[in-house]
Amino acid sequence: MAPEVIKRDYTEKCDLWACGVIIYIIMCGYPPFRAQSLKALQKVILEGRYDFRDQFWGDVWPETKDLIKKLLVVDQ
């Protein structure tokens, strides 16, 4: 769920966000944003809180991480 969807301001930015989420999942096998409830998930998304755990991301190219960072921008 893109920040724009939460804010009810759907634009093409949502598609870029979705690409970032998909690439993230493909690279490590789990989603970038996780929480116990929908409200908590929305909060984490709006804060843009995700990480690249070395256990899963240690061998991933820095350019790939940079692309994801550029796609998962809360306020573009």
PDB file of C-alpha atoms in Angstrom:
ATOM      1  CA  MET A   1       0.000   0.000   0.000  1.00  0.00           C
ATOM      2  CA  ALA A   2       1.577   3.240  -1.154  1.00  0.00           C
ATOM      3  CA  PRO A   3       1.522   6.385   1.012  1.00  0.00           C
ATOM      4  CA  GLU A   4      -0.613   8.055  -1.639  1.00  0.00           C
ATOM      5  CA  VAL A   5      -3.243   5.328  -1.254  1.00  0.00           C
ATOM      6  CA  ILE A   6      -3.322   5.882   2.501  1.00  0.00           C
ATOM      7  CA  LYS A   7      -3.645   9.639   1.924  1.00  0.00           C
ATOM      8  CA  ARG A   8      -6.266   9.003  -0.802  1.00  0.00           C
ATOM      9  CA  ASP A   9      -4.197  10.845  -3.409  1.00  0.00           C
ATOM     10  CA  TYR A  10      -3.608   8.093  -5.956  1.00  0.00           C
ATOM     11  CA  THR A  11      -1.220   9.042  -8.753  1.00  0.00           C
ATOM     12  CA  GLU A  12       1.406   7.286 -10.876  1.00  0.00           C
ATOM     13  CA  LYS A  13       3.698   7.563  -7.834  1.00  0.00           C
ATOM     14  CA  CYS A  14       1.818   4.572  -6.412  1.00  0.00           C
ATOM     15  CA  ASP A  15       3.095   2.471  -9.304  1.00  0.00           C
ATOM     16  CA  LEU A  16       6.694   3.482  -8.594  1.00  0.00           C
ATOM     17  CA  TRP A  17       6.194   2.607  -4.929  1.00  0.00           C
ATOM     18  CA  ALA A  18       4.769  -0.778  -5.958  1.00  0.00           C
ATOM     19  CA  CYS A  19       7.837  -1.429  -8.105  1.00  0.00           C
ATOM     20  CA  GLY A  20      10.053  -0.696  -5.108  1.00  0.00           C
ATOM     21  CA  VAL A  21       8.076  -3.080  -2.912  1.00  0.00           C
ATOM     22  CA  ILE A  22       8.164  -5.826  -5.557  1.00  0.00           C
ATOM     23  CA  ILE A  23      11.916  -5.488  -6.113  1.00  0.00           C
ATOM     24  CA  TYR A  24      12.470  -5.536  -2.354  1.00  0.00           C
ATOM     25  CA  ILE A  25      10.458  -8.756  -1.990  1.00  0.00           C
ATOM     26  CA  ILE A  26      12.181 -10.409  -4.962  1.00  0.00           C
ATOM     27  CA  MET A  27      15.603  -9.616  -3.545  1.00  0.00           C
ATOM     28  CA  CYS A  28      15.067 -10.834   0.031  1.00  0.00           C
ATOM     29  CA  GLY A  29      11.823 -12.797   0.191  1.00  0.00           C
ATOM     30  CA  TYR A  30       9.872 -10.635   2.624  1.00  0.00           C
ATOM     31  CA  PRO A  31       8.045  -7.270   2.388  1.00  0.00           C
ATOM     32  CA  PRO A  32       9.725  -4.014   3.409  1.00  0.00           C
ATOM     33  CA  PHE A  33       6.865  -2.950   5.680  1.00  0.00           C
ATOM     34  CA  ARG A  34       5.426  -5.187   8.381  1.00  0.00           C
ATOM     35  CA  ALA A  35       3.130  -4.583  11.351  1.00  0.00           C
ATOM     36  CA  GLN A  36       0.553  -6.343  13.539  1.00  0.00           C
ATOM     37  CA  SER A  37      -2.462  -4.336  12.332  1.00  0.00           C
ATOM     38  CA  LEU A  38      -3.555  -2.298   9.339  1.00  0.00           C
ATOM     39  CA  LYS A  39      -3.323   0.939  11.315  1.00  0.00           C
ATOM     40  CA  ALA A  40       0.213   0.095  12.486  1.00  0.00           C
ATOM     41  CA  LEU A  41       1.185  -0.892   8.938  1.00  0.00           C
ATOM     42  CA  GLN A  42      -0.064   2.411   7.580  1.00  0.00           C
ATOM     43  CA  LYS A  43       1.974   4.255  10.208  1.00  0.00           C
ATOM     44  CA  VAL A  44       5.146   2.354   9.307  1.00  0.00           C
ATOM     45  CA  ILE A  45       4.563   3.052   5.612  1.00  0.00           C
ATOM     46  CA  LEU A  46       3.936   6.762   6.150  1.00  0.00           C
ATOM     47  CA  GLU A  47       7.142   6.955   8.203  1.00  0.00           C
ATOM     48  CA  GLY A  48       9.019   5.093   5.471  1.00  0.00           C
ATOM     49  CA  ARG A  49      10.542   2.691   8.003  1.00  0.00           C
ATOM     50  CA  TYR A  50      12.237  -0.294   6.373  1.00  0.00           C
ATOM     51  CA  ASP A  51      15.732  -1.717   6.495  1.00  0.00           C
ATOM     52  CA  PHE A  52      18.265  -3.793   4.617  1.00  0.00           C
ATOM     53  CA  ARG A  53      19.237  -6.524   7.093  1.00  0.00           C
ATOM     54  CA  ASP A  54      22.763  -7.737   6.382  1.00  0.00           C
ATOM     55  CA  GLN A  55      21.618 -11.322   6.794  1.00  0.00           C
ATOM     56  CA  PHE A  56      19.531 -11.007   3.608  1.00  0.00           C
ATOM     57  CA  TRP A  57      21.041  -7.969   1.892  1.00  0.00           C
ATOM     58  CA  GLY A  58      24.777  -8.404   2.488  1.00  0.00           C
ATOM     59  CA  ASP A  59      25.485  -9.669  -1.029  1.00  0.00           C
ATOM     60  CA  VAL A  60      23.055  -7.384  -2.864  1.00  0.00           C
ATOM     61  CA  TRP A  61      24.584  -4.707  -5.068  1.00  0.00           C
ATOM     62  CA  PRO A  62      24.545  -1.189  -3.606  1.00  0.00           C
ATOM     63  CA  GLU A  63      22.937   0.011  -6.847  1.00  0.00           C
ATOM     64  CA  THR A  64      19.969  -2.272  -6.239  1.00  0.00           C
ATOM     65  CA  LYS A  65      19.519  -0.915  -2.725  1.00  0.00           C
ATOM     66  CA  ASP A  66      19.826   2.622  -4.100  1.00  0.00           C
ATOM     67  CA  LEU A  67      17.094   1.934  -6.671  1.00  0.00           C
ATOM     68  CA  ILE A  68      14.781   0.642  -3.949  1.00  0.00           C
ATOM     69  CA  LYS A  69      15.516   3.694  -1.786  1.00  0.00           C
ATOM     70  CA  LYS A  70      14.631   5.952  -4.718  1.00  0.00           C
ATOM     71  CA  LEU A  71      11.368   4.097  -5.323  1.00  0.00           C
ATOM     72  CA  LEU A  72      10.248   3.888  -1.689  1.00  0.00           C
ATOM     73  CA  VAL A  73      10.122   7.626  -1.056  1.00  0.00           C
ATOM     74  CA  VAL A  74       7.191   8.717   1.108  1.00  0.00           C
ATOM     75  CA  ASP A  75       6.905  12.329  -0.115  1.00  0.00           C
ATOM     76  CA  GLN A  76       8.045  12.415  -3.709  1.00  0.00           C
TER      77      GLN A  76
END
